[in-house]
Amino acid sequence: MVAMPHPTSHAKPTTRDDVARMAGVSPAVVSYVVNGGPRAVSPANEAKVRQAIRALGYRPNAAARALALGSSEMLGMIVSDAMNPFFASLARAVENAAAERGYTLLLADSQASLRTERRLIKNFAARRVDGLFLCSMLFEPDLMDLEQADIPAVLLNHSTDLATAGSPAVVKHGAGGHGSNSVGVAFQDGARMAVEHLISHGHERIGLVMGGNAGGDLDAREVGWHQGIQDAGLTAGPIVRAAFSREGGYRAGQELLARSERPTAVFVSSDQQAVGLLCALHEGGLRVPEDLAVFAFDGSPESEYTWPRLSTVAQPVKELAQTALEALLAPRPGGETQTKIFPTELVLRASCGCH
């Protein structure tokens, strides 16, 4: 057996060659063990290499490994609010999907700031990540820094006016057109279905609590809300503009409480807003759904633990993550990009009047 000396704090950094000498193998064999290939190593030699690594405290040089592989094996992801349970669930799903392919995910939070989002994009481009998932504050973000660094990006949780019914829809873009792949859900269809469900409970005056975006563009959820009301021949209820946050929803609830004529139901553009809204309604003495029915959007884990439990338009988080990863790691030939939109699903609970 090879004698294993104790590494000391004063020793120079251990190299791959040091490990090879102690284990009695070539440096290439050490590389194969550390990198999991590309060539197989006998169990006996692998055991000797790993024993030497432990004894010497060897840490592979990540920069050298990236240079040798031509890949950092790291992906970046930017979300607009890491504290939002929906984005937390989405980030975990992306991280799990990336790990299955041997990639590490670096997560960054733009904190709903367009300036921060742009800075983070520059940082990820400078760090030479292998790709970036971007849940942007804009429908058409500036990706020039990534394009100049030849780093692919996928717009995730991307809103579009593309409708889909029952199965994912795909729109292809030619080279030089749409700058990156995008993956999202049918926001408009989901909102319309939620409104139609509220109408089925007999509601004729349905309000909207709507979050905003940095570009001031019309959100597809608002379009779907309008469509559901218009198709039923009803008059639209009041619109309350509020931040995509619990506090925003709470303030929207206070505004609704202050109105002399309140709607009997409200569609809320995110679960997080709806949580704050429910708090304000409870404080104001309103019963949900008897006095005001509530239907939200996202399908976050938090929606199942409100009181009453929140009816919501659920997004297929795992499918979004897997599809976004494939779009990032397997670019289409000829520079062709595509938009993939998944259908949503109504999760019916007590807040809309279902039991």
mmCIF file of C-alpha atoms in Angstrom:
data_model
loop_
_atom_site.group_PDB
_atom_site.id
_atom_site.type_symbol
_atom_site.label_atom_id
_atom_site.label_comp_id
_atom_site.label_asym_id
_atom_site.label_seq_id
_atom_site.Cartn_x
_atom_site.Cartn_y
_atom_site.Cartn_z
ATOM 1 C CA MET A 1 0.000 0.000 0.000
ATOM 2 C CA VAL A 2 1.182 3.520 -0.840
ATOM 3 C CA ALA A 3 2.008 5.650 2.208
ATOM 4 C CA MET A 4 -0.304 8.651 2.421
ATOM 5 C CA PRO A 5 1.365 11.788 3.864
ATOM 6 C CA HIS A 6 -0.625 14.524 5.547
ATOM 7 C CA PRO A 7 -1.028 17.675 3.474
ATOM 8 C CA THR A 8 0.071 20.824 5.321
ATOM 9 C CA SER A 9 -1.244 24.340 5.104
ATOM 10 C CA HIS A 10 2.247 25.488 3.937
ATOM 11 C CA ALA A 11 2.504 23.032 1.036
ATOM 12 C CA LYS A 12 2.345 24.327 -2.512
ATOM 13 C CA PRO A 13 -0.885 23.628 -4.426
ATOM 14 C CA THR A 14 -1.286 19.986 -5.324
ATOM 15 C CA THR A 15 -1.292 19.219 -9.036
ATOM 16 C CA ARG A 16 -2.657 16.400 -11.137
ATOM 17 C CA ASP A 17 0.922 15.145 -11.590
ATOM 18 C CA ASP A 18 1.329 14.872 -7.788
ATOM 19 C CA VAL A 19 -1.774 12.691 -7.615
ATOM 20 C CA ALA A 20 -0.525 10.564 -10.504
ATOM 21 C CA ARG A 21 2.868 9.966 -8.833
ATOM 22 C CA MET A 22 1.295 8.968 -5.522
ATOM 23 C CA ALA A 23 -1.228 6.644 -7.161
ATOM 24 C CA GLY A 24 1.321 5.159 -9.539
ATOM 25 C CA VAL A 25 -0.664 5.992 -12.661
ATOM 26 C CA SER A 26 -0.370 8.424 -15.544
ATOM 27 C CA PRO A 27 -1.748 11.993 -15.319
ATOM 28 C CA ALA A 28 -4.230 11.029 -18.041
ATOM 29 C CA VAL A 29 -5.732 8.354 -15.784
ATOM 30 C CA VAL A 30 -6.184 10.955 -13.045
ATOM 31 C CA SER A 31 -7.967 13.170 -15.560
ATOM 32 C CA TYR A 32 -10.275 10.333 -16.595
ATOM 33 C CA VAL A 33 -11.225 9.672 -12.971
ATOM 34 C CA VAL A 34 -11.806 13.337 -12.140
ATOM 35 C CA ASN A 35 -13.792 14.038 -15.316
ATOM 36 C CA GLY A 36 -15.678 10.745 -15.498
ATOM 37 C CA GLY A 37 -14.096 9.892 -18.857
ATOM 38 C CA PRO A 38 -13.767 9.944 -21.766
ATOM 39 C CA ARG A 39 -11.938 6.634 -21.255
ATOM 40 C CA ALA A 40 -12.777 3.970 -18.714
ATOM 41 C CA VAL A 41 -10.450 3.335 -15.766
ATOM 42 C CA SER A 42 -10.090 0.001 -13.985
ATOM 43 C CA PRO A 43 -11.685 -0.162 -10.502
ATOM 44 C CA ALA A 44 -8.275 -0.753 -8.920
ATOM 45 C CA ASN A 45 -6.673 2.304 -10.531
ATOM 46 C CA GLU A 46 -9.727 4.450 -9.783
ATOM 47 C CA ALA A 47 -9.524 3.454 -6.117
ATOM 48 C CA LYS A 48 -5.813 4.393 -5.970
ATOM 49 C CA VAL A 49 -6.481 7.757 -7.650
ATOM 50 C CA ARG A 50 -9.335 8.625 -5.308
ATOM 51 C CA GLN A 51 -7.264 7.604 -2.285
ATOM 52 C CA ALA A 52 -4.429 9.876 -3.440
ATOM 53 C CA ILE A 53 -6.872 12.743 -4.076
ATOM 54 C CA ARG A 54 -8.186 12.478 -0.511
ATOM 55 C CA ALA A 55 -4.716 12.252 0.998
ATOM 56 C CA LEU A 56 -3.319 15.219 -0.905
ATOM 57 C CA GLY A 57 -6.455 17.344 -0.724
ATOM 58 C CA TYR A 58 -6.364 17.764 -4.493
ATOM 59 C CA ARG A 59 -8.887 20.182 -6.027
ATOM 60 C CA PRO A 60 -9.148 20.171 -9.817
ATOM 61 C CA ASN A 61 -8.498 23.530 -11.494
ATOM 62 C CA ALA A 62 -11.920 24.563 -12.804
ATOM 63 C CA ALA A 63 -10.447 27.072 -15.258
ATOM 64 C CA ALA A 64 -8.057 24.506 -16.724
ATOM 65 C CA ARG A 65 -10.859 21.955 -16.952
ATOM 66 C CA ALA A 66 -13.092 24.431 -18.752
ATOM 67 C CA LEU A 67 -10.291 25.251 -21.183
ATOM 68 C CA ALA A 68 -9.658 21.576 -21.907
ATOM 69 C CA LEU A 69 -13.340 20.752 -22.386
ATOM 70 C CA GLY A 70 -14.214 23.945 -24.227
ATOM 71 C CA SER A 71 -17.059 24.327 -21.736
ATOM 72 C CA SER A 72 -17.501 25.847 -18.288
ATOM 73 C CA GLU A 73 -20.208 23.257 -17.518
ATOM 74 C CA MET A 74 -22.118 26.140 -15.961
ATOM 75 C CA LEU A 75 -25.453 27.655 -16.987
ATOM 76 C CA GLY A 76 -26.872 30.946 -15.775
ATOM 77 C CA MET A 77 -30.452 31.825 -14.880
ATOM 78 C CA ILE A 78 -31.929 35.243 -14.159
ATOM 79 C CA VAL A 79 -35.331 35.585 -12.500
ATOM 80 C CA SER A 80 -37.176 38.777 -11.632
ATOM 81 C CA ASP A 81 -37.941 37.747 -8.039
ATOM 82 C CA ALA A 82 -36.166 34.814 -6.395
ATOM 83 C CA MET A 83 -38.492 35.143 -3.373
ATOM 84 C CA ASN A 84 -41.536 34.379 -5.535
ATOM 85 C CA PRO A 85 -42.523 30.724 -4.910
ATOM 86 C CA PHE A 86 -43.259 30.214 -8.613
ATOM 87 C CA PHE A 87 -39.781 31.314 -9.686
ATOM 88 C CA ALA A 88 -38.252 29.294 -6.837
ATOM 89 C CA SER A 89 -40.029 26.178 -8.141
ATOM 90 C CA LEU A 90 -39.023 26.944 -11.721
ATOM 91 C CA ALA A 91 -35.375 27.500 -10.748
ATOM 92 C CA ARG A 92 -35.288 24.205 -8.854
ATOM 93 C CA ALA A 93 -36.752 22.365 -11.846
ATOM 94 C CA VAL A 94 -34.163 23.954 -14.157
ATOM 95 C CA GLU A 95 -31.349 23.123 -11.712
ATOM 96 C CA ASN A 96 -32.460 19.487 -11.500
ATOM 97 C CA ALA A 97 -32.700 19.188 -15.289
ATOM 98 C CA ALA A 98 -29.260 20.782 -15.720
ATOM 99 C CA ALA A 99 -27.677 18.515 -13.095
ATOM 100 C CA GLU A 100 -28.883 15.451 -14.977
ATOM 101 C CA ARG A 101 -26.794 16.681 -17.917
ATOM 102 C CA GLY A 102 -23.738 17.447 -15.787
ATOM 103 C CA TYR A 103 -24.207 21.218 -15.563
ATOM 104 C CA THR A 104 -24.138 23.544 -12.558
ATOM 105 C CA LEU A 105 -26.745 26.321 -12.443
ATOM 106 C CA LEU A 106 -25.874 29.835 -11.275
ATOM 107 C CA LEU A 107 -29.005 31.711 -10.192
ATOM 108 C CA ALA A 108 -29.299 35.505 -10.104
ATOM 109 C CA ASP A 109 -32.168 37.760 -9.025
ATOM 110 C CA SER A 110 -32.833 40.992 -10.928
ATOM 111 C CA GLN A 111 -35.214 42.078 -8.124
ATOM 112 C CA ALA A 112 -37.660 43.425 -10.720
ATOM 113 C CA SER A 113 -35.077 45.982 -11.858
ATOM 114 C CA LEU A 114 -34.360 46.363 -15.569
ATOM 115 C CA ARG A 115 -31.004 47.972 -14.805
ATOM 116 C CA THR A 116 -30.035 45.000 -12.605
ATOM 117 C CA GLU A 117 -31.216 42.557 -15.268
ATOM 118 C CA ARG A 118 -28.950 44.204 -17.864
ATOM 119 C CA ARG A 119 -25.996 44.181 -15.457
ATOM 120 C CA LEU A 120 -26.504 40.493 -14.716
ATOM 121 C CA ILE A 121 -26.648 39.648 -18.418
ATOM 122 C CA LYS A 122 -23.285 41.423 -18.881
ATOM 123 C CA ASN A 123 -21.821 39.537 -15.893
ATOM 124 C CA PHE A 124 -22.916 36.142 -17.170
ATOM 125 C CA ALA A 125 -21.550 36.949 -20.629
ATOM 126 C CA ALA A 126 -18.196 37.947 -19.093
ATOM 127 C CA ARG A 127 -18.070 34.717 -17.071
ATOM 128 C CA ARG A 128 -18.519 32.687 -20.254
ATOM 129 C CA VAL A 129 -21.343 30.485 -19.052
ATOM 130 C CA ASP A 130 -22.447 27.874 -21.580
ATOM 131 C CA GLY A 131 -25.948 29.350 -21.782
ATOM 132 C CA LEU A 132 -28.463 31.575 -20.027
ATOM 133 C CA PHE A 133 -32.113 31.136 -19.012
ATOM 134 C CA LEU A 134 -33.726 34.550 -18.805
ATOM 135 C CA CYS A 135 -37.053 35.301 -17.112
ATOM 136 C CA SER A 136 -36.951 38.865 -18.340
ATOM 137 C CA MET A 137 -38.672 42.067 -17.309
ATOM 138 C CA LEU A 138 -39.151 42.735 -21.020
ATOM 139 C CA PHE A 139 -40.927 40.855 -23.795
ATOM 140 C CA GLU A 140 -37.945 41.576 -26.088
ATOM 141 C CA PRO A 141 -34.810 42.015 -23.937
ATOM 142 C CA ASP A 142 -31.469 43.222 -25.265
ATOM 143 C CA LEU A 143 -29.231 40.153 -25.658
ATOM 144 C CA MET A 144 -26.379 41.820 -27.546
ATOM 145 C CA ASP A 145 -23.769 40.983 -24.882
ATOM 146 C CA LEU A 146 -24.645 37.308 -25.087
ATOM 147 C CA GLU A 147 -24.718 37.320 -28.881
ATOM 148 C CA GLN A 148 -21.278 38.955 -29.060
ATOM 149 C CA ALA A 149 -19.920 36.289 -26.695
ATOM 150 C CA ASP A 150 -21.648 33.553 -28.735
ATOM 151 C CA ILE A 151 -23.600 32.410 -25.664
ATOM 152 C CA PRO A 152 -27.068 30.982 -26.368
ATOM 153 C CA ALA A 153 -30.065 32.175 -24.365
ATOM 154 C CA VAL A 154 -33.610 30.944 -23.795
ATOM 155 C CA LEU A 155 -36.381 33.316 -22.774
ATOM 156 C CA LEU A 156 -38.167 31.337 -20.076
ATOM 157 C CA ASN A 157 -41.676 32.037 -18.766
ATOM 158 C CA HIS A 158 -41.979 34.090 -21.937
ATOM 159 C CA SER A 159 -45.312 35.728 -22.730
ATOM 160 C CA THR A 160 -46.741 35.638 -26.237
ATOM 161 C CA ASP A 161 -50.104 36.053 -27.920
ATOM 162 C CA LEU A 162 -49.824 32.554 -29.364
ATOM 163 C CA ALA A 163 -52.840 30.447 -28.305
ATOM 164 C CA THR A 164 -52.734 26.710 -27.710
ATOM 165 C CA ALA A 165 -55.412 24.197 -26.825
ATOM 166 C CA GLY A 166 -54.515 20.943 -25.111
ATOM 167 C CA SER A 167 -50.981 20.436 -26.471
ATOM 168 C CA PRO A 168 -47.751 22.422 -26.828
ATOM 169 C CA ALA A 169 -47.608 24.746 -29.828
ATOM 170 C CA VAL A 170 -44.420 25.577 -31.712
ATOM 171 C CA VAL A 171 -43.626 28.526 -33.949
ATOM 172 C CA LYS A 172 -40.347 28.452 -35.904
ATOM 173 C CA HIS A 173 -38.359 31.548 -36.759
ATOM 174 C CA GLY A 174 -35.838 31.752 -39.557
ATOM 175 C CA ALA A 175 -32.201 32.656 -39.028
ATOM 176 C CA GLY A 176 -31.701 36.331 -38.316
ATOM 177 C CA GLY A 177 -35.276 36.765 -37.111
ATOM 178 C CA HIS A 178 -36.202 36.070 -33.528
ATOM 179 C CA GLY A 179 -32.893 36.256 -31.635
ATOM 180 C CA SER A 180 -33.299 33.333 -29.214
ATOM 181 C CA ASN A 181 -35.457 30.361 -28.361
ATOM 182 C CA SER A 182 -38.315 31.017 -25.983
ATOM 183 C CA VAL A 183 -40.456 28.784 -23.775
ATOM 184 C CA GLY A 184 -43.645 29.767 -22.003
ATOM 185 C CA VAL A 185 -47.326 29.047 -21.512
ATOM 186 C CA ALA A 186 -50.549 30.241 -23.093
ATOM 187 C CA PHE A 187 -51.103 33.154 -20.711
ATOM 188 C CA GLN A 188 -54.045 34.499 -22.705
ATOM 189 C CA ASP A 189 -55.851 31.157 -22.913
ATOM 190 C CA GLY A 190 -55.263 30.462 -19.225
ATOM 191 C CA ALA A 191 -56.711 33.807 -18.146
ATOM 192 C CA ARG A 192 -59.695 33.402 -20.452
ATOM 193 C CA MET A 193 -60.454 29.946 -19.054
ATOM 194 C CA ALA A 194 -60.273 31.280 -15.475
ATOM 195 C CA VAL A 195 -62.753 34.046 -16.321
ATOM 196 C CA GLU A 196 -65.073 31.573 -18.048
ATOM 197 C CA HIS A 197 -64.990 29.411 -14.924
ATOM 198 C CA LEU A 198 -65.905 32.372 -12.710
ATOM 199 C CA ILE A 199 -68.776 33.153 -15.084
ATOM 200 C CA SER A 200 -69.971 29.547 -14.726
ATOM 201 C CA HIS A 201 -70.424 30.291 -11.006
ATOM 202 C CA GLY A 202 -72.842 33.069 -11.949
ATOM 203 C CA HIS A 203 -70.509 36.064 -11.697
ATOM 204 C CA GLU A 204 -71.302 38.919 -14.066
ATOM 205 C CA ARG A 205 -68.943 41.604 -12.744
ATOM 206 C CA ILE A 206 -65.373 40.313 -12.703
ATOM 207 C CA GLY A 207 -62.456 42.578 -11.817
ATOM 208 C CA LEU A 208 -58.762 42.263 -12.569
ATOM 209 C CA VAL A 209 -55.649 42.696 -10.413
ATOM 210 C CA MET A 210 -52.843 43.093 -12.937
ATOM 211 C CA GLY A 211 -49.092 43.333 -12.507
ATOM 212 C CA GLY A 212 -46.900 45.394 -14.798
ATOM 213 C CA ASN A 213 -43.724 44.912 -16.835
ATOM 214 C CA ALA A 214 -40.755 47.175 -17.419
ATOM 215 C CA GLY A 215 -41.675 47.845 -21.044
ATOM 216 C CA GLY A 216 -45.265 48.829 -20.302
ATOM 217 C CA ASP A 217 -46.489 46.244 -22.838
ATOM 218 C CA LEU A 218 -49.988 44.795 -22.663
ATOM 219 C CA ASP A 219 -49.854 41.484 -20.779
ATOM 220 C CA ALA A 220 -51.508 38.456 -22.389
ATOM 221 C CA ARG A 221 -53.299 37.702 -19.100
ATOM 222 C CA GLU A 222 -55.114 41.013 -19.348
ATOM 223 C CA VAL A 223 -56.020 40.228 -22.957
ATOM 224 C CA GLY A 224 -57.427 36.854 -21.875
ATOM 225 C CA TRP A 225 -59.445 38.480 -19.077
ATOM 226 C CA HIS A 226 -60.961 40.918 -21.572
ATOM 227 C CA GLN A 227 -61.655 38.127 -24.040
ATOM 228 C CA GLY A 228 -63.511 35.951 -21.517
ATOM 229 C CA ILE A 229 -65.728 38.852 -20.453
ATOM 230 C CA GLN A 230 -66.357 40.031 -24.015
ATOM 231 C CA ASP A 231 -67.216 36.524 -25.266
ATOM 232 C CA ALA A 232 -69.878 36.273 -22.530
ATOM 233 C CA GLY A 233 -71.335 39.670 -23.434
ATOM 234 C CA LEU A 234 -70.566 41.103 -19.993
ATOM 235 C CA THR A 235 -69.262 44.469 -18.845
ATOM 236 C CA ALA A 236 -65.684 44.441 -17.553
ATOM 237 C CA GLY A 237 -65.184 45.018 -13.849
ATOM 238 C CA PRO A 238 -62.558 47.362 -12.386
ATOM 239 C CA ILE A 239 -58.828 46.969 -13.072
ATOM 240 C CA VAL A 240 -56.380 47.489 -10.220
ATOM 241 C CA ARG A 241 -52.717 47.834 -11.230
ATOM 242 C CA ALA A 242 -50.349 46.385 -8.634
ATOM 243 C CA ALA A 243 -46.805 45.054 -8.359
ATOM 244 C CA PHE A 244 -46.187 41.337 -8.839
ATOM 245 C CA SER A 245 -45.738 40.804 -5.085
ATOM 246 C CA ARG A 246 -47.646 39.975 -1.908
ATOM 247 C CA GLU A 247 -47.518 43.639 -0.941
ATOM 248 C CA GLY A 248 -48.876 44.607 -4.358
ATOM 249 C CA GLY A 249 -51.776 42.190 -3.936
ATOM 250 C CA TYR A 250 -52.428 43.451 -0.408
ATOM 251 C CA ARG A 251 -52.677 47.042 -1.630
ATOM 252 C CA ALA A 252 -54.925 45.940 -4.486
ATOM 253 C CA GLY A 253 -57.199 44.292 -1.934
ATOM 254 C CA GLN A 254 -57.339 47.495 0.099
ATOM 255 C CA GLU A 255 -58.267 49.438 -3.037
ATOM 256 C CA LEU A 256 -61.078 47.008 -3.825
ATOM 257 C CA LEU A 257 -62.348 47.250 -0.246
ATOM 258 C CA ALA A 258 -62.506 51.035 -0.539
ATOM 259 C CA ARG A 259 -64.746 50.925 -3.609
ATOM 260 C CA SER A 260 -68.440 51.593 -3.134
ATOM 261 C CA GLU A 261 -69.271 49.101 -5.891
ATOM 262 C CA ARG A 262 -67.084 46.037 -5.753
ATOM 263 C CA PRO A 263 -67.003 43.207 -8.291
ATOM 264 C CA THR A 264 -68.265 39.812 -7.139
ATOM 265 C CA ALA A 265 -65.177 38.048 -8.494
ATOM 266 C CA VAL A 266 -61.620 38.969 -9.408
ATOM 267 C CA PHE A 267 -58.916 37.433 -11.580
ATOM 268 C CA VAL A 268 -55.407 38.010 -10.182
ATOM 269 C CA SER A 269 -52.338 37.878 -12.428
ATOM 270 C CA SER A 270 -50.139 35.899 -9.987
ATOM 271 C CA ASP A 271 -50.494 33.625 -6.963
ATOM 272 C CA GLN A 272 -48.157 35.867 -4.979
ATOM 273 C CA GLN A 273 -50.440 38.861 -5.504
ATOM 274 C CA ALA A 274 -53.443 36.722 -4.579
ATOM 275 C CA VAL A 275 -51.859 35.789 -1.227
ATOM 276 C CA GLY A 276 -51.627 39.479 -0.308
ATOM 277 C CA LEU A 277 -55.112 40.106 -1.665
ATOM 278 C CA LEU A 278 -56.620 37.373 0.545
ATOM 279 C CA CYS A 279 -54.941 38.904 3.593
ATOM 280 C CA ALA A 280 -56.475 42.306 2.854
ATOM 281 C CA LEU A 281 -59.917 40.812 2.250
ATOM 282 C CA HIS A 282 -59.817 38.882 5.542
ATOM 283 C CA GLU A 283 -58.779 42.025 7.414
ATOM 284 C CA GLY A 284 -61.644 43.909 5.775
ATOM 285 C CA GLY A 285 -64.194 41.327 6.876
ATOM 286 C CA LEU A 286 -65.001 39.974 3.396
ATOM 287 C CA ARG A 287 -65.736 36.284 2.951
ATOM 288 C CA VAL A 288 -64.038 34.398 0.113
ATOM 289 C CA PRO A 289 -65.712 33.237 -2.101
ATOM 290 C CA GLU A 290 -69.121 34.323 -0.782
ATOM 291 C CA ASP A 291 -68.444 38.080 -0.972
ATOM 292 C CA LEU A 292 -65.626 38.002 -3.509
ATOM 293 C CA ALA A 293 -64.453 34.974 -5.496
ATOM 294 C CA VAL A 294 -60.739 34.853 -6.377
ATOM 295 C CA PHE A 295 -58.925 33.076 -9.226
ATOM 296 C CA ALA A 296 -55.154 33.498 -9.641
ATOM 297 C CA PHE A 297 -52.391 32.514 -12.074
ATOM 298 C CA ASP A 298 -49.195 30.424 -11.703
ATOM 299 C CA GLY A 299 -49.954 27.210 -9.801
ATOM 300 C CA SER A 300 -47.210 27.783 -7.214
ATOM 301 C CA PRO A 301 -46.927 25.454 -4.175
ATOM 302 C CA GLU A 302 -48.037 28.355 -1.969
ATOM 303 C CA SER A 303 -51.499 28.385 -3.557
ATOM 304 C CA GLU A 304 -52.447 25.112 -1.870
ATOM 305 C CA TYR A 305 -51.827 26.494 1.627
ATOM 306 C CA THR A 306 -53.772 29.767 1.635
ATOM 307 C CA TRP A 307 -57.155 30.115 3.330
ATOM 308 C CA PRO A 308 -59.292 29.389 1.546
ATOM 309 C CA ARG A 309 -57.163 27.365 -0.793
ATOM 310 C CA LEU A 310 -56.486 29.278 -3.956
ATOM 311 C CA SER A 311 -57.941 28.395 -7.349
ATOM 312 C CA THR A 312 -55.201 28.986 -9.885
ATOM 313 C CA VAL A 313 -54.102 28.603 -13.497
ATOM 314 C CA ALA A 314 -51.192 26.173 -13.208
ATOM 315 C CA GLN A 315 -48.074 26.221 -15.362
ATOM 316 C CA PRO A 316 -46.282 22.891 -16.124
ATOM 317 C CA VAL A 317 -43.028 23.800 -14.380
ATOM 318 C CA LYS A 318 -41.119 20.557 -14.983
ATOM 319 C CA GLU A 319 -41.988 20.503 -18.684
ATOM 320 C CA LEU A 320 -40.987 24.156 -19.044
ATOM 321 C CA ALA A 321 -37.604 23.449 -17.450
ATOM 322 C CA GLN A 322 -36.854 20.339 -19.527
ATOM 323 C CA THR A 323 -37.878 22.026 -22.778
ATOM 324 C CA ALA A 324 -35.841 25.148 -22.009
ATOM 325 C CA LEU A 325 -32.754 23.045 -21.277
ATOM 326 C CA GLU A 326 -33.086 21.150 -24.556
ATOM 327 C CA ALA A 327 -33.537 24.428 -26.441
ATOM 328 C CA LEU A 328 -30.388 25.810 -24.816
ATOM 329 C CA LEU A 329 -28.109 22.794 -25.295
ATOM 330 C CA ALA A 330 -29.321 21.669 -28.712
ATOM 331 C CA PRO A 331 -29.542 24.741 -30.970
ATOM 332 C CA ARG A 332 -31.297 24.174 -34.258
ATOM 333 C CA PRO A 333 -29.228 24.036 -37.474
ATOM 334 C CA GLY A 334 -28.902 27.152 -39.593
ATOM 335 C CA GLY A 335 -29.579 29.510 -36.697
ATOM 336 C CA GLU A 336 -33.279 28.744 -36.678
ATOM 337 C CA THR A 337 -35.009 29.521 -33.393
ATOM 338 C CA GLN A 338 -38.434 28.663 -32.103
ATOM 339 C CA THR A 339 -41.066 29.593 -29.551
ATOM 340 C CA LYS A 340 -42.687 26.723 -27.655
ATOM 341 C CA ILE A 341 -45.881 27.414 -25.752
ATOM 342 C CA PHE A 342 -47.474 24.963 -23.309
ATOM 343 C CA PRO A 343 -51.160 24.876 -22.352
ATOM 344 C CA THR A 344 -52.133 25.695 -18.781
ATOM 345 C CA GLU A 345 -54.453 23.809 -16.431
ATOM 346 C CA LEU A 346 -57.148 25.090 -14.095
ATOM 347 C CA VAL A 347 -56.665 23.924 -10.505
ATOM 348 C CA LEU A 348 -60.071 24.377 -8.852
ATOM 349 C CA ARG A 349 -60.188 24.988 -5.114
ATOM 350 C CA ALA A 350 -62.364 26.853 -2.629
ATOM 351 C CA SER A 351 -61.439 30.476 -3.447
ATOM 352 C CA CYS A 352 -63.507 30.460 -6.652
ATOM 353 C CA GLY A 353 -66.468 28.659 -5.088
ATOM 354 C CA CYS A 354 -65.514 25.056 -5.834
ATOM 355 C CA HIS A 355 -65.438 22.501 -3.037
#
